Short mmCIF file of C-alpha atoms in Angstrom, two decimals:
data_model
loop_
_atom_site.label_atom_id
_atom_site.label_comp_id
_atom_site.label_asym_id
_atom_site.label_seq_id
_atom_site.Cartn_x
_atom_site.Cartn_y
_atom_site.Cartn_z
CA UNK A 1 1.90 9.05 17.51
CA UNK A 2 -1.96 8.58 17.33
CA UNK A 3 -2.26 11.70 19.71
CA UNK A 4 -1.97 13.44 16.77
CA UNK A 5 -4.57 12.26 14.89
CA UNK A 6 -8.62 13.03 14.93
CA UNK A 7 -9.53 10.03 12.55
CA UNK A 8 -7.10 7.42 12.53
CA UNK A 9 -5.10 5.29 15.18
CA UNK A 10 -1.59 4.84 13.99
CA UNK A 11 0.57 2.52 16.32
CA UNK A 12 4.58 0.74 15.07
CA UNK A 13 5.54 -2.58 16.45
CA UNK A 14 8.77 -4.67 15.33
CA UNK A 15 8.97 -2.41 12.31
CA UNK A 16 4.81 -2.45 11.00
CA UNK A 17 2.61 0.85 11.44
CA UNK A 18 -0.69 0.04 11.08
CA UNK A 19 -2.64 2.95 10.06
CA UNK A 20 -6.41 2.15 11.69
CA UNK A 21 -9.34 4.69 9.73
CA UNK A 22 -11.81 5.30 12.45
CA UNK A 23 -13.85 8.33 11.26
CA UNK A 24 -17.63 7.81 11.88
CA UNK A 25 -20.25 7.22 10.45
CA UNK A 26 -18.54 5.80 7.34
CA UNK A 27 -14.82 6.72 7.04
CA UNK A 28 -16.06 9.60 4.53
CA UNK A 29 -12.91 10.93 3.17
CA UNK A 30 -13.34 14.46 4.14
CA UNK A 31 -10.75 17.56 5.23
CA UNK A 32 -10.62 16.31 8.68
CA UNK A 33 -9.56 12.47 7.46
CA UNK A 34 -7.17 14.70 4.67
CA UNK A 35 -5.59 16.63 6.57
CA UNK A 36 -5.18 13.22 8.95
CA UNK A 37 -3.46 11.42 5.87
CA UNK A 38 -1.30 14.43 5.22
CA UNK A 39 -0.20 14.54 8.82
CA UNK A 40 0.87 10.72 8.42
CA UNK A 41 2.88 10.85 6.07
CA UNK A 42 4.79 13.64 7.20
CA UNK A 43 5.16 11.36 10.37
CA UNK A 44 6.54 8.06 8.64
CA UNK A 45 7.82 9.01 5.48
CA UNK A 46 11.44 9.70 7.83
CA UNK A 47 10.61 7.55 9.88
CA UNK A 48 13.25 5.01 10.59
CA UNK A 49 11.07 2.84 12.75
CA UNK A 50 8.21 2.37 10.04
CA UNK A 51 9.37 -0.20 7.64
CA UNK A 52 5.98 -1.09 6.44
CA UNK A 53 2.70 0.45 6.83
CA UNK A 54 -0.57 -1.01 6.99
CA UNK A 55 -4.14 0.28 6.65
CA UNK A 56 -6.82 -1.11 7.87
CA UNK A 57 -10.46 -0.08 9.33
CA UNK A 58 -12.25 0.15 12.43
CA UNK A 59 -15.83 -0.05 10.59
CA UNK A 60 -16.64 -3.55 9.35
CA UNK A 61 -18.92 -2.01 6.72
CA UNK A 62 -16.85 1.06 5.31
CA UNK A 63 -13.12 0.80 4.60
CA UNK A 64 -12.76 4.10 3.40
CA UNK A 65 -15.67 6.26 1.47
CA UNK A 66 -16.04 8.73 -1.48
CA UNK A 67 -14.87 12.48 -0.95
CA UNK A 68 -16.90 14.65 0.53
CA UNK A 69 -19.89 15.48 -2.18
CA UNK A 70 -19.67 19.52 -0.33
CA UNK A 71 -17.03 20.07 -3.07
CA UNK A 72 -19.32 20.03 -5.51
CA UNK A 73 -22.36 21.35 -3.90
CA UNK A 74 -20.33 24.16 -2.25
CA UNK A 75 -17.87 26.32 -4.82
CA UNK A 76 -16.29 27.72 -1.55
CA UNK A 77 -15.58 24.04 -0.21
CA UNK A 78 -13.73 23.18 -3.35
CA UNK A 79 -11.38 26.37 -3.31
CA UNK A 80 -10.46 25.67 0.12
CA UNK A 81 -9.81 21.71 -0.96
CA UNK A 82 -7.65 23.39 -3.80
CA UNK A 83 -6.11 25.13 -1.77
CA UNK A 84 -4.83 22.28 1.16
CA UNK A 85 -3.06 19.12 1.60
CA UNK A 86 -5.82 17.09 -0.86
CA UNK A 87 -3.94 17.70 -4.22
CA UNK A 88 -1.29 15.59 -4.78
CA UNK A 89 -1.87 13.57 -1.21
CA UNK A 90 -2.19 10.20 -3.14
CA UNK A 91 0.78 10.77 -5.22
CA UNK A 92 2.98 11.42 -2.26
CA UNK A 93 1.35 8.22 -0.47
CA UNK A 94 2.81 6.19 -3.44
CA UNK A 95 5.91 7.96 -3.53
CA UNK A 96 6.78 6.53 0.02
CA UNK A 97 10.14 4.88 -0.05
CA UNK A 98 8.44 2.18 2.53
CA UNK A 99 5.92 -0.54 0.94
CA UNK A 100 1.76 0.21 1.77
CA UNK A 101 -0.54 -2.68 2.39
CA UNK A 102 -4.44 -2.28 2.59
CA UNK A 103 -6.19 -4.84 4.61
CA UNK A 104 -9.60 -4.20 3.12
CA UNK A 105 -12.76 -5.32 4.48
CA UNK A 106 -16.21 -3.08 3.99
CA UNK A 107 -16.78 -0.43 0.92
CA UNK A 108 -14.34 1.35 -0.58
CA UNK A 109 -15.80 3.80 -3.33
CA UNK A 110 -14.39 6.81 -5.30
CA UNK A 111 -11.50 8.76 -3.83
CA UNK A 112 -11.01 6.00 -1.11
CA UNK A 113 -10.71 3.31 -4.11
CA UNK A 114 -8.26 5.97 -5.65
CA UNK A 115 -6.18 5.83 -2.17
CA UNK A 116 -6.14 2.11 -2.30
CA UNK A 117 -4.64 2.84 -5.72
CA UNK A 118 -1.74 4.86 -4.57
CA UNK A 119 -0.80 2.00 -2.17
CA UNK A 120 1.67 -1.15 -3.09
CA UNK A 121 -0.24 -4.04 -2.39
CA UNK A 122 -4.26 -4.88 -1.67
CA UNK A 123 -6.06 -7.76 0.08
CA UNK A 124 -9.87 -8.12 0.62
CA UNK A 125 -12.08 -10.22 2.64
CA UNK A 126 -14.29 -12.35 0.77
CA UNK A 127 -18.23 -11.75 1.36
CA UNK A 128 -16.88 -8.91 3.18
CA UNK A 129 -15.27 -6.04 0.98
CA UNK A 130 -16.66 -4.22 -2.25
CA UNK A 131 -14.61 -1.97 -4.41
CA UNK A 132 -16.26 0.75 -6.71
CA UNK A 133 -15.98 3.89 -8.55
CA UNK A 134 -19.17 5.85 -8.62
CA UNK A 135 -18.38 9.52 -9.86
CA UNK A 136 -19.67 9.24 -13.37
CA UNK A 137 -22.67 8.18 -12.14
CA UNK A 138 -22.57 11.58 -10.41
CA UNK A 139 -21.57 13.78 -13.79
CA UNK A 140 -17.83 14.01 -13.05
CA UNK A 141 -14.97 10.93 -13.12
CA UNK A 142 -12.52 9.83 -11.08
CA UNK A 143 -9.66 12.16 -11.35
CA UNK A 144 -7.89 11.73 -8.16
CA UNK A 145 -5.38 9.65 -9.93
CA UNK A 146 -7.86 6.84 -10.85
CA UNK A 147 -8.41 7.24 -14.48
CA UNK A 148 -4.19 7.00 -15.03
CA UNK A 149 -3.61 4.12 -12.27
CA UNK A 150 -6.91 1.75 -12.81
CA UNK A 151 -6.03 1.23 -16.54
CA UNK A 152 -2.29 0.65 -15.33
CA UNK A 153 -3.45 -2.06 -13.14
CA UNK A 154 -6.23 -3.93 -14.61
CA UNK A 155 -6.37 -2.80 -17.87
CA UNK A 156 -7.58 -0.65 -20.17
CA UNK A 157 -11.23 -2.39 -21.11
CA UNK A 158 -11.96 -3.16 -17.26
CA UNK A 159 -11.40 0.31 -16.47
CA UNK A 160 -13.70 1.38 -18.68
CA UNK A 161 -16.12 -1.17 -17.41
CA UNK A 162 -15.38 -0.13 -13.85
CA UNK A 163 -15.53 3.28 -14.05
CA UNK A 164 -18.37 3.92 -16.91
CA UNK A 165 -20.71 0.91 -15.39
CA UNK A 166 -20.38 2.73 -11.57
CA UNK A 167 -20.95 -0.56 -10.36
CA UNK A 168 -19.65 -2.15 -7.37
CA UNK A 169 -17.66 -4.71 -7.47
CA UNK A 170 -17.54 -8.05 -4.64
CA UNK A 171 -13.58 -8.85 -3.38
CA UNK A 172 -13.50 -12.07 -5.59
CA UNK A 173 -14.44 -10.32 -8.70
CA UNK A 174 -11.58 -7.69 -8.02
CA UNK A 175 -9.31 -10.15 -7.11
CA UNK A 176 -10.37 -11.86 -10.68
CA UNK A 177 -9.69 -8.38 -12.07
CA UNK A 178 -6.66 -7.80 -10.78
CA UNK A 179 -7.93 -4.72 -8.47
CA UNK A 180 -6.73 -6.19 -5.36
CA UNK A 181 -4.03 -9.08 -5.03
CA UNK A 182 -5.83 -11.70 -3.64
CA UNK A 183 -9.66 -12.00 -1.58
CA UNK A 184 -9.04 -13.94 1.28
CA UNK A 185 -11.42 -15.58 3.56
CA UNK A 186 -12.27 -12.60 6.24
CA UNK A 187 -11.08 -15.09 9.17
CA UNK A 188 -7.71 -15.34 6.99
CA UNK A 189 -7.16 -11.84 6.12
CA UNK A 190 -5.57 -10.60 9.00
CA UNK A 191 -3.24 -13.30 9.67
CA UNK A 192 -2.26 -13.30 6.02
CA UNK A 193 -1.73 -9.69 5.99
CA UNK A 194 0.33 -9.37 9.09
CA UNK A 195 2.43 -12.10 8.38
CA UNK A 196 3.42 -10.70 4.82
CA UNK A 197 4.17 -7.16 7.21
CA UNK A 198 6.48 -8.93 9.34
CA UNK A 199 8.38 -10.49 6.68
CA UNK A 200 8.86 -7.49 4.88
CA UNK A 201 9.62 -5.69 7.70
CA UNK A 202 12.64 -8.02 8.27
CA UNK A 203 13.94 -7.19 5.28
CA UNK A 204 16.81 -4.15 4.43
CA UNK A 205 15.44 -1.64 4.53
CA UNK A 206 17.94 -0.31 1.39
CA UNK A 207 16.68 -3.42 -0.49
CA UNK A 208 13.40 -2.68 0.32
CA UNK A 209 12.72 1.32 -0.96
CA UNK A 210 14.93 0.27 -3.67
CA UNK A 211 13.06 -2.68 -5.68
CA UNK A 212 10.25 -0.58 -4.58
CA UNK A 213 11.48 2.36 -6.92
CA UNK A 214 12.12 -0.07 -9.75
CA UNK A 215 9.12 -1.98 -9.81
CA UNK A 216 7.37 1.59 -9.93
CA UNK A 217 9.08 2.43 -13.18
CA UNK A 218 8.59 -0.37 -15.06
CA UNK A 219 4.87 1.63 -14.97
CA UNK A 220 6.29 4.54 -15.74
CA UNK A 221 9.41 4.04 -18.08
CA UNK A 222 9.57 2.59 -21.45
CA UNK A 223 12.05 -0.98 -20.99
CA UNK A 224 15.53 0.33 -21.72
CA UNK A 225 15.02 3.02 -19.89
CA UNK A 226 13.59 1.06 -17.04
CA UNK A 227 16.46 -1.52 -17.17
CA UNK A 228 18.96 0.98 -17.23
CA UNK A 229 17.29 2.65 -13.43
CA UNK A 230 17.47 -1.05 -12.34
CA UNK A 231 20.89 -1.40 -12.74
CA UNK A 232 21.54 1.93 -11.11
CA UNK A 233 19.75 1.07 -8.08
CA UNK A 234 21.24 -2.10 -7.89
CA UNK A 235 24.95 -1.60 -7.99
CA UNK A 236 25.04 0.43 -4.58
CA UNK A 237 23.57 -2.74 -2.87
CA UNK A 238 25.84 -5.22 -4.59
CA UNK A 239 28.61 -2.99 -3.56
CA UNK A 240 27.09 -2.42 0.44
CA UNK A 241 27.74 -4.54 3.53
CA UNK A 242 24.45 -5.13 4.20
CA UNK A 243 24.34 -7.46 1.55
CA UNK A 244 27.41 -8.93 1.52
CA UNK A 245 26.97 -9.70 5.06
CA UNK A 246 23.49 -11.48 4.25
CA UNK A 247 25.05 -13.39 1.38
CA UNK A 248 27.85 -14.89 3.70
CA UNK A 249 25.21 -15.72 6.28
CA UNK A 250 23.57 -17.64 4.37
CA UNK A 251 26.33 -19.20 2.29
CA UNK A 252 27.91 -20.22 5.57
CA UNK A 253 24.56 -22.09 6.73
CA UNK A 254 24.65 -24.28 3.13
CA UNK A 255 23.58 -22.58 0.49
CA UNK A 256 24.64 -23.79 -2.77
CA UNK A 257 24.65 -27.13 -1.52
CA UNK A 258 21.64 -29.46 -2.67
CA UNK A 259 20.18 -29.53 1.13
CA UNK A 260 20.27 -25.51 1.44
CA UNK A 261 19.00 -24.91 -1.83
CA UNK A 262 15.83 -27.71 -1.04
CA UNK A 263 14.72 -24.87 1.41
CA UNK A 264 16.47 -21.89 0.07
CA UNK A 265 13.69 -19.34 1.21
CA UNK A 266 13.73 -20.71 4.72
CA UNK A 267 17.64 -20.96 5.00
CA UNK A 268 17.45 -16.90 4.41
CA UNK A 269 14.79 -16.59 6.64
CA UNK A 270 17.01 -18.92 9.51
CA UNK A 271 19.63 -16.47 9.13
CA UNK A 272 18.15 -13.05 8.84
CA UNK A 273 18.13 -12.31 12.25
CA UNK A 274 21.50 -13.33 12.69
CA UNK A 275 23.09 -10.54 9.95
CA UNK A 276 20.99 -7.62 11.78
CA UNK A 277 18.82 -6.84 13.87
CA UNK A 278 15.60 -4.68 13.89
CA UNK A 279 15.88 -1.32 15.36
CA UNK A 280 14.15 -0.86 17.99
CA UNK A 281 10.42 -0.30 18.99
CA UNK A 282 10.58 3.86 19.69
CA UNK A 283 10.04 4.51 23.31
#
């Protein structure tokens, strides 16, 4: 799959893609790296293999930069961004029916902050990762989704704060902020990271892309509309034999008894493998 790719290595084991930026000098999120991100999720969104995906970066120092400042500089440049895969790309990234994990270490600023955004879940290295949103500095704002999705995550004041101030902000204060979902010590990260992968991975995959879709409109939805898409989503997998299969598994190893239900989370775990089985690494 990476063959395909000028500014990213992209490689699946045991369901997990990690996604690797490596697009010297600092990740700068221009047409080539676009059109790289467009190309990728053409790749997994079908992808039966990819059950998870994972981005992380080759640069210590830069996790994924600002868009290219041409677009402003050059009126030509931001016709032809109009005009291409750029529009729309970080919608469609959160739109994936498979959960996205940043493993962040290094700056992320502007429309690389807005990516992270568009992804599920975010962890940072401590002393090692800054977050930021510079544009207004620059006399625009961040409009690649950031001004709708900052406020939704940490809230209306902080986004303010964040994007008016044009600071840049250390892992532990965005954890603090709810920006990412936990700083990690760097010698932690990866271990944390790819663990939380693995398990997901394990998962159904029907489970998965749906509690994803809820979870998403409870952002989106007032609450009885929300409650009533849960329920809709839900009923198929009550109903599938995925699930019923699972639930007999584990009933049949104890649970409901006190000494299953001591360890409930690791009974499931015990008898995952046992219901089904990953598919298989592609060739």
């Amino acid at each position: 799959m990476s063959d395909r790719y000028t500014a990213l290595t992209v490689g699946t084991s045991r369901g997990v893609t990690t996604v690797t930026i490596d697009h010297p000098p600092v990740n700068l999120l221009d047409a080539a790296l676009i059109a790289d991100l467009d190309r990728l999720h053409e790749d997994i969104r079908d992808d039966p293999a990819t059950r998870v995906v994972v981005f992380a970066s080759a640069d210590p120092d830069f996790f994924l930069s600002h868009g290219e400042m041409g677009l402003v500089t050059d009126p030509q440049a931001l016709q032809d961004y109009a005009a291409g895969p750029g529009p729309g790309l970080f919608q469609r990234f959160r739109e994936l029916p498979q959960p996205t994990i940043a493993k962040i270490t290094g700056r992320v600023r502007g429309g690389g902050a807005e990516f992270l955004l568009s992804l599920d879940m975010r962890y940072a290295a401590l002393d090692r990762a800054w977050l930021g949103q510079p544009e207004v500095g620059l006399g625009i704002f961040p409009g690649g989704t950031g001004t709708q999705l900052l406020p939704r995550l940490i809230g209306r004041s902080r986004a303010l704060e964040v994007i008016l101030g044009a600071g840049l902000y250390d892992a532990r204060t965005a954890e603090r902020y709810g920006w990412v979902d936990r700083a990690l010590p760097a010698g932690e990260l990866d271990d944390f990271v790819d663990d939380l992968a693995r398990r997901i991975a394990e998962q159904p995959p029907a489970a998965v892309a749906a509690a994803k879709r809820a979870v998403h409109a409870a952002a989106d939805l007032p609450l009885a509309e929300g409650l009533a898409f849960e329920s809709e989503l839900l009923l198929p997998l009550f109903l599938g034999s995925d699930a019923r299969q699972r639930f007999s598994a584990v009933l049949d190893a104890g649970a409901q008894t006190r000494d299953g239900e001591l360890d409930l989370e690791g009974l499931i775990d015990r008898t995952r493998t046992a219901a089904t089985d990953l598919a298989p690494d592609p060739a």
